[in-house]
PDB file of C-alpha atoms in Angstrom:
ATOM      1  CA  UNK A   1     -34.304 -54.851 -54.331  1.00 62.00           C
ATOM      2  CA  UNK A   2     -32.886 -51.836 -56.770  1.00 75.00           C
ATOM      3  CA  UNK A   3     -31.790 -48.758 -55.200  1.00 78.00           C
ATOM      4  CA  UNK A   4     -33.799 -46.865 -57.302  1.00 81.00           C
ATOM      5  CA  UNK A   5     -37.296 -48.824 -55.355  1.00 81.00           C
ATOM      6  CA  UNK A   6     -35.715 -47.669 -52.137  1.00 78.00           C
ATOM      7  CA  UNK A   7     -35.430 -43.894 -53.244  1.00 78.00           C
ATOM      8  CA  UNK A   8     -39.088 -44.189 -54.205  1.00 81.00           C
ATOM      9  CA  UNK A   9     -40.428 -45.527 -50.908  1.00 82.00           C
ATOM     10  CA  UNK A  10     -38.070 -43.341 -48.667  1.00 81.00           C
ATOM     11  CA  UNK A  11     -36.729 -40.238 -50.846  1.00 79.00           C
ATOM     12  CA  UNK A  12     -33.995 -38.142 -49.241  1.00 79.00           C
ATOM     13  CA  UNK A  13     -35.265 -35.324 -47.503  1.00 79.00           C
ATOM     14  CA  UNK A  14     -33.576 -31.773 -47.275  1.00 81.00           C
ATOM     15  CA  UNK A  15     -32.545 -30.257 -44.083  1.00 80.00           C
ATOM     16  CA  UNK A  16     -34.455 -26.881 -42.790  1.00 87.00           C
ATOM     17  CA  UNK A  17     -32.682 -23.883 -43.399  1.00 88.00           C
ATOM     18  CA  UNK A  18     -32.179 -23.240 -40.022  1.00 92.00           C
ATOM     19  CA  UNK A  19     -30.163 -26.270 -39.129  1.00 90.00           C
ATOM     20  CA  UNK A  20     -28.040 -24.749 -41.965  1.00 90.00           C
ATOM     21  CA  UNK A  21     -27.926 -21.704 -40.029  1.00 94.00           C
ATOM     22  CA  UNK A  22     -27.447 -23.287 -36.558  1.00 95.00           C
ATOM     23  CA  UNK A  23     -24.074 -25.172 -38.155  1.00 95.00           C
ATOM     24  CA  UNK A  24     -22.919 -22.317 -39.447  1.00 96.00           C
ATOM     25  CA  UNK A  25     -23.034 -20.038 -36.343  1.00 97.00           C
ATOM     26  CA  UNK A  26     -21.151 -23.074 -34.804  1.00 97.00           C
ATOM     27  CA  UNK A  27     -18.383 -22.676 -36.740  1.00 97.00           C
ATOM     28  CA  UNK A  28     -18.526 -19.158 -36.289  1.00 97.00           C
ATOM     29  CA  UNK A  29     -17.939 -19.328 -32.619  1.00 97.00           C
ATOM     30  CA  UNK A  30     -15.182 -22.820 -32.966  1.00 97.00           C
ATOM     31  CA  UNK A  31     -13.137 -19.910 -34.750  1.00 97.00           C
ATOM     32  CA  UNK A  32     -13.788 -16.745 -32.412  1.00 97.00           C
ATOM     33  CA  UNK A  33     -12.838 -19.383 -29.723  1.00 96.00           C
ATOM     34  CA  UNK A  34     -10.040 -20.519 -31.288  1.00 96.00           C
ATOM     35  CA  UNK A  35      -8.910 -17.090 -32.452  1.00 95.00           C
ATOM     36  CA  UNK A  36      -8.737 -15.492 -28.927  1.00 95.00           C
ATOM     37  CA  UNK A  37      -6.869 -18.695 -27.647  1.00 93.00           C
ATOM     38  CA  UNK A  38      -4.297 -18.000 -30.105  1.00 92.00           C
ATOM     39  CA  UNK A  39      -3.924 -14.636 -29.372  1.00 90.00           C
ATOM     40  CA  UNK A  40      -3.372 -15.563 -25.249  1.00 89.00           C
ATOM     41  CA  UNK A  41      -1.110 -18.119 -25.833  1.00 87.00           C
ATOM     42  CA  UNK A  42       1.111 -15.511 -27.871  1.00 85.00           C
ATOM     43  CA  UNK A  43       0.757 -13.167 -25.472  1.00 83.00           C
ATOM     44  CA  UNK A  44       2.465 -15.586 -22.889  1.00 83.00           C
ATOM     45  CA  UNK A  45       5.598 -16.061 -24.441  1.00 72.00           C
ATOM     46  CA  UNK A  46       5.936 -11.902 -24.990  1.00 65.00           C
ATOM     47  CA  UNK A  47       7.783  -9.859 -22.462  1.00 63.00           C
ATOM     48  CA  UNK A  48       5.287  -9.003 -20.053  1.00 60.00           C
ATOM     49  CA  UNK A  49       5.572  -5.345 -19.457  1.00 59.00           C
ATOM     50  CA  UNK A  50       8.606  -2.916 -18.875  1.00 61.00           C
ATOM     51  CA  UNK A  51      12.240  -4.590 -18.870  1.00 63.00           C
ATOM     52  CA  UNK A  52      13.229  -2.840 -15.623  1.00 65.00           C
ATOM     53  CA  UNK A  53      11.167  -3.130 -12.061  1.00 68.00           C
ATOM     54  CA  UNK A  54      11.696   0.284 -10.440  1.00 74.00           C
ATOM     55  CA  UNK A  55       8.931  -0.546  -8.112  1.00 87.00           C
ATOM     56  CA  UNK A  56      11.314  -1.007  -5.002  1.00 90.00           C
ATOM     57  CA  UNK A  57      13.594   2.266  -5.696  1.00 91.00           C
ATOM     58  CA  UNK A  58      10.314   3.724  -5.961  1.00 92.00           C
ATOM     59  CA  UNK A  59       9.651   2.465  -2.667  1.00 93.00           C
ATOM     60  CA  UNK A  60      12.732   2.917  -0.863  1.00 95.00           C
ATOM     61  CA  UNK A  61      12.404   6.976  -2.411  1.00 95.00           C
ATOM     62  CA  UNK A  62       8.854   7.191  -0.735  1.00 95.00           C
ATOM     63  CA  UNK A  63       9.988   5.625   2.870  1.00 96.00           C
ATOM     64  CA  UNK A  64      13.236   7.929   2.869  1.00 96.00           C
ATOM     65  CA  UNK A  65      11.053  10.963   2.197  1.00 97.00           C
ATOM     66  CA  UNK A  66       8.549   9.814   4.830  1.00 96.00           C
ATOM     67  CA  UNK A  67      11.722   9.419   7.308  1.00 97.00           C
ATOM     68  CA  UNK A  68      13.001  12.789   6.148  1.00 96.00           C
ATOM     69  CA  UNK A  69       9.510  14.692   6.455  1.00 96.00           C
ATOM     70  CA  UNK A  70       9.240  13.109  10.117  1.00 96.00           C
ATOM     71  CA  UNK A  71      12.818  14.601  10.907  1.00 96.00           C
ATOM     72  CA  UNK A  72      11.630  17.758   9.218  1.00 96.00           C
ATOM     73  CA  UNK A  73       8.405  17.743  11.098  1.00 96.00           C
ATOM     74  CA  UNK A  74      10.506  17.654  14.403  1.00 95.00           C
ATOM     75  CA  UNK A  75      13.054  20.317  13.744  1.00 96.00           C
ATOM     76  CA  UNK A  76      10.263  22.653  12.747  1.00 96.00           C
ATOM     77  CA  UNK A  77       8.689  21.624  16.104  1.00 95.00           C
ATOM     78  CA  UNK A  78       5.306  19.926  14.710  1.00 95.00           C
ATOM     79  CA  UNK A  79       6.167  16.793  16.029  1.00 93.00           C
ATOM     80  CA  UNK A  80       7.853  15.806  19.382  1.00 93.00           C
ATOM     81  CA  UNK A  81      10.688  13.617  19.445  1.00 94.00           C
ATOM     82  CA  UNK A  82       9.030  10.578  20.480  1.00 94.00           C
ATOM     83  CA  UNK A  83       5.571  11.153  17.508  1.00 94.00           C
ATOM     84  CA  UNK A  84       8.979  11.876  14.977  1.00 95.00           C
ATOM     85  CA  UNK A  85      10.279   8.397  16.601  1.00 95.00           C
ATOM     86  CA  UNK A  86       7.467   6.132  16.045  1.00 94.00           C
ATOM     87  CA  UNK A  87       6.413   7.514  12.884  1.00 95.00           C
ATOM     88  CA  UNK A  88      10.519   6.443  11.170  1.00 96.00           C
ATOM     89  CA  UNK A  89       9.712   2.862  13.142  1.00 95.00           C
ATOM     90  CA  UNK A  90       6.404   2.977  11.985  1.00 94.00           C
ATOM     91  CA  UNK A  91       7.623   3.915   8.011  1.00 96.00           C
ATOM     92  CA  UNK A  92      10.458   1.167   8.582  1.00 95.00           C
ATOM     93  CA  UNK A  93       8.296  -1.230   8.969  1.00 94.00           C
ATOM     94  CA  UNK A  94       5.818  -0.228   6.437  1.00 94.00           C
ATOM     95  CA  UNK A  95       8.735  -0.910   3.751  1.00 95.00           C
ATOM     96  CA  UNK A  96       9.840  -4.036   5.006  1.00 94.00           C
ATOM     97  CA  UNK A  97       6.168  -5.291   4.995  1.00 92.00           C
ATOM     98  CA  UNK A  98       5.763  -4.015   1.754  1.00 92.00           C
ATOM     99  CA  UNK A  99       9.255  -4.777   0.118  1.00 92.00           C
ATOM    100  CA  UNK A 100       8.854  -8.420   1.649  1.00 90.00           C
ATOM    101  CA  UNK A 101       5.186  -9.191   0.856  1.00 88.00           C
ATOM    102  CA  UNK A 102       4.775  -9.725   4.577  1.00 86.00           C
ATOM    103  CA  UNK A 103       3.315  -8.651   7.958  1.00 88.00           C
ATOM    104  CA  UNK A 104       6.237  -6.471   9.793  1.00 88.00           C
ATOM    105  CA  UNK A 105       4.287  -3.580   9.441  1.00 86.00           C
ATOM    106  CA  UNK A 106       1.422  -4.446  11.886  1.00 90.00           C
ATOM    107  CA  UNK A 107       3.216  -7.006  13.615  1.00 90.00           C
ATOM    108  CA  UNK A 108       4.981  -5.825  17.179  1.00 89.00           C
ATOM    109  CA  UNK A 109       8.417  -5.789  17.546  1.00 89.00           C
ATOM    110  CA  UNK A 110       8.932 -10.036  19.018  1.00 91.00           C
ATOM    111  CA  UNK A 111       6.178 -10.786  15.874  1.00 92.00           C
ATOM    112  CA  UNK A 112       8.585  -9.302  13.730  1.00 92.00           C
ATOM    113  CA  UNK A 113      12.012 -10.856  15.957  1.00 92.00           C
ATOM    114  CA  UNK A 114      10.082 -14.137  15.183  1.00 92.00           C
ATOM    115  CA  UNK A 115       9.855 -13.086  11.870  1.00 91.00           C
ATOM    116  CA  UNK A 116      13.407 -12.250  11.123  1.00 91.00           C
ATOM    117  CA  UNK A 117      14.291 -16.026  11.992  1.00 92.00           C
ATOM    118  CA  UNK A 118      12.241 -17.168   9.351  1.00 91.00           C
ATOM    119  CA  UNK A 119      13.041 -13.974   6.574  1.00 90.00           C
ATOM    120  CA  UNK A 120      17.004 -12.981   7.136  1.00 91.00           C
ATOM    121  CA  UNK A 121      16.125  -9.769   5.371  1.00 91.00           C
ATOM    122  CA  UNK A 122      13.765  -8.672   8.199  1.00 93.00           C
ATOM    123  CA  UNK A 123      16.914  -8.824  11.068  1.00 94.00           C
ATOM    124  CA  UNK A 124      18.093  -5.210  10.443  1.00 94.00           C
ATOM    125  CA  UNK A 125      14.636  -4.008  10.450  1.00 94.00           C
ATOM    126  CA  UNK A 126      13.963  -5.990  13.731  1.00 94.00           C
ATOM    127  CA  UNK A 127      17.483  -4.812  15.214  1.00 95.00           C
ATOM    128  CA  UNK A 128      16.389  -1.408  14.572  1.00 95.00           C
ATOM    129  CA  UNK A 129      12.590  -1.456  15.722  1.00 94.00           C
ATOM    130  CA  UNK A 130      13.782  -3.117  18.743  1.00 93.00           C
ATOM    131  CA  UNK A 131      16.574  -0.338  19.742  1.00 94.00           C
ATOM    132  CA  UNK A 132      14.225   2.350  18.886  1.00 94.00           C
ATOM    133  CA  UNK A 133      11.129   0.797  21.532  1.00 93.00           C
ATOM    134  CA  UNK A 134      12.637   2.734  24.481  1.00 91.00           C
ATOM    135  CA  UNK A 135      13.033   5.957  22.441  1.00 89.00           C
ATOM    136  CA  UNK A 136       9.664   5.844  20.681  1.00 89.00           C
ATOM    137  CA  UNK A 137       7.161   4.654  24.324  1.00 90.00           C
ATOM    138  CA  UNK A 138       9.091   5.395  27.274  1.00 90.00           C
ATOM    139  CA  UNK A 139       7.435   8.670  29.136  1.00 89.00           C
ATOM    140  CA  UNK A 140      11.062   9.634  30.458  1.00 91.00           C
ATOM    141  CA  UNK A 141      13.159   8.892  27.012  1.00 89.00           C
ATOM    142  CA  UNK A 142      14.915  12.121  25.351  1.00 91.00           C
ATOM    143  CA  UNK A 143      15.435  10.132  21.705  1.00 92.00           C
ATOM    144  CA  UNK A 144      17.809  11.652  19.305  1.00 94.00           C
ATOM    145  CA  UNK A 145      15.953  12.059  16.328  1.00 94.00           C
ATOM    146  CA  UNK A 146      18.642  12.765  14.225  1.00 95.00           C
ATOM    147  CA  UNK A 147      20.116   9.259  15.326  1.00 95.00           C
ATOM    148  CA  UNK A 148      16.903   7.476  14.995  1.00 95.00           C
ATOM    149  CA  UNK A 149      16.644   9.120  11.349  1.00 96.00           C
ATOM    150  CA  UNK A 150      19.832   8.057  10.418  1.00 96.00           C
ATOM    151  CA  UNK A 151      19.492   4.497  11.543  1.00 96.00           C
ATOM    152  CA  UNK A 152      16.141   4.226   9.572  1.00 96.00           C
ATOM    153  CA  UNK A 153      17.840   5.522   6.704  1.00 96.00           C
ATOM    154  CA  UNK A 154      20.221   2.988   6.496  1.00 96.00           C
ATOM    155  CA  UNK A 155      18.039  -0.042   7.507  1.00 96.00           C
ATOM    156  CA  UNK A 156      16.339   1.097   4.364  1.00 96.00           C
ATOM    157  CA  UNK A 157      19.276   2.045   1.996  1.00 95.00           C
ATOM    158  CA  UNK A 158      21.014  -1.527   2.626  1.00 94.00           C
ATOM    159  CA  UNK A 159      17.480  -3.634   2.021  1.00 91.00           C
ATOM    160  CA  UNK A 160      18.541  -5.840  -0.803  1.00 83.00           C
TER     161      UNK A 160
END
């Protein structure tokens, strides 16, 4: 049998248009895919924002000026000497929590003994809270703020 019978029974038939158009927004999208998956990949091997983190100076700047404000705050006689008190423990503990990525700011001064086991950067911070619980709760304690201020400060200042 010739090939030329077999075009004559079955001729080739043309495709609609719109299969035309149907392949052709395929290959539209392959490369819009392909395009944005080139650009993340790129984008991975870049730097990924400023060269310097400054976010725990910044941190450390905001606690000490929280410390200093409750000092300020007692001097000036808005705040008695056990508020001024709890609010340095309770700013201490705020940075640890938030310098560490942890808990020690809610968590009660054995949590965050406990804690300090498992985190070595947490022991001053417990040290402190835990020398400060008399000062800060007891209805007969006289704290020196000053003191208190000054021991905060440095729990914070030597936080590595």
């Amino acid at each position: 049998m010739p090939a030329d019978l077999l075009l004559e029974i079955n001729p080739p038939v043309g495709l609609d248009w719109r299969w035309w158009a149907f392949v052709a927004l395929l290959a539209l999208a392959a490369v819009a895919v392909m395009a944005v998956g080139v650009l993340r990949w790129r984008r991975l091997g870049g730097p990924s924002g400023p060269g310097i983190d400054t976010s725990l100076t910044q941190l450390r700047s905001d606690a000490l000026d929280r410390i200093t404000s409750a000092a300020a705050g007692y001097h000036s006689g808005k705040l008695g000497a056990q508020p001024a008190c709890q609010e340095m423990g309770r700013t201490t503990r705020w940075f640890a929590g938030t310098a560490s990525d942890g808990d020690a700011d809610y968590e009660t001064a054995s949590q965050l003994a406990a804690a300090a086991r498992r985190d070595p950067r947490l022991l001053d911070v417990s040290t402190f809270i835990d020398s400060i619980q008399d000062d800060c709760f007891s209805p007969t304690a006289r704290p020196d703020v000053d003191a208190v201020a000054a021991s905060a400060q440095e729990v914070i200042r030597a936080w590595h």
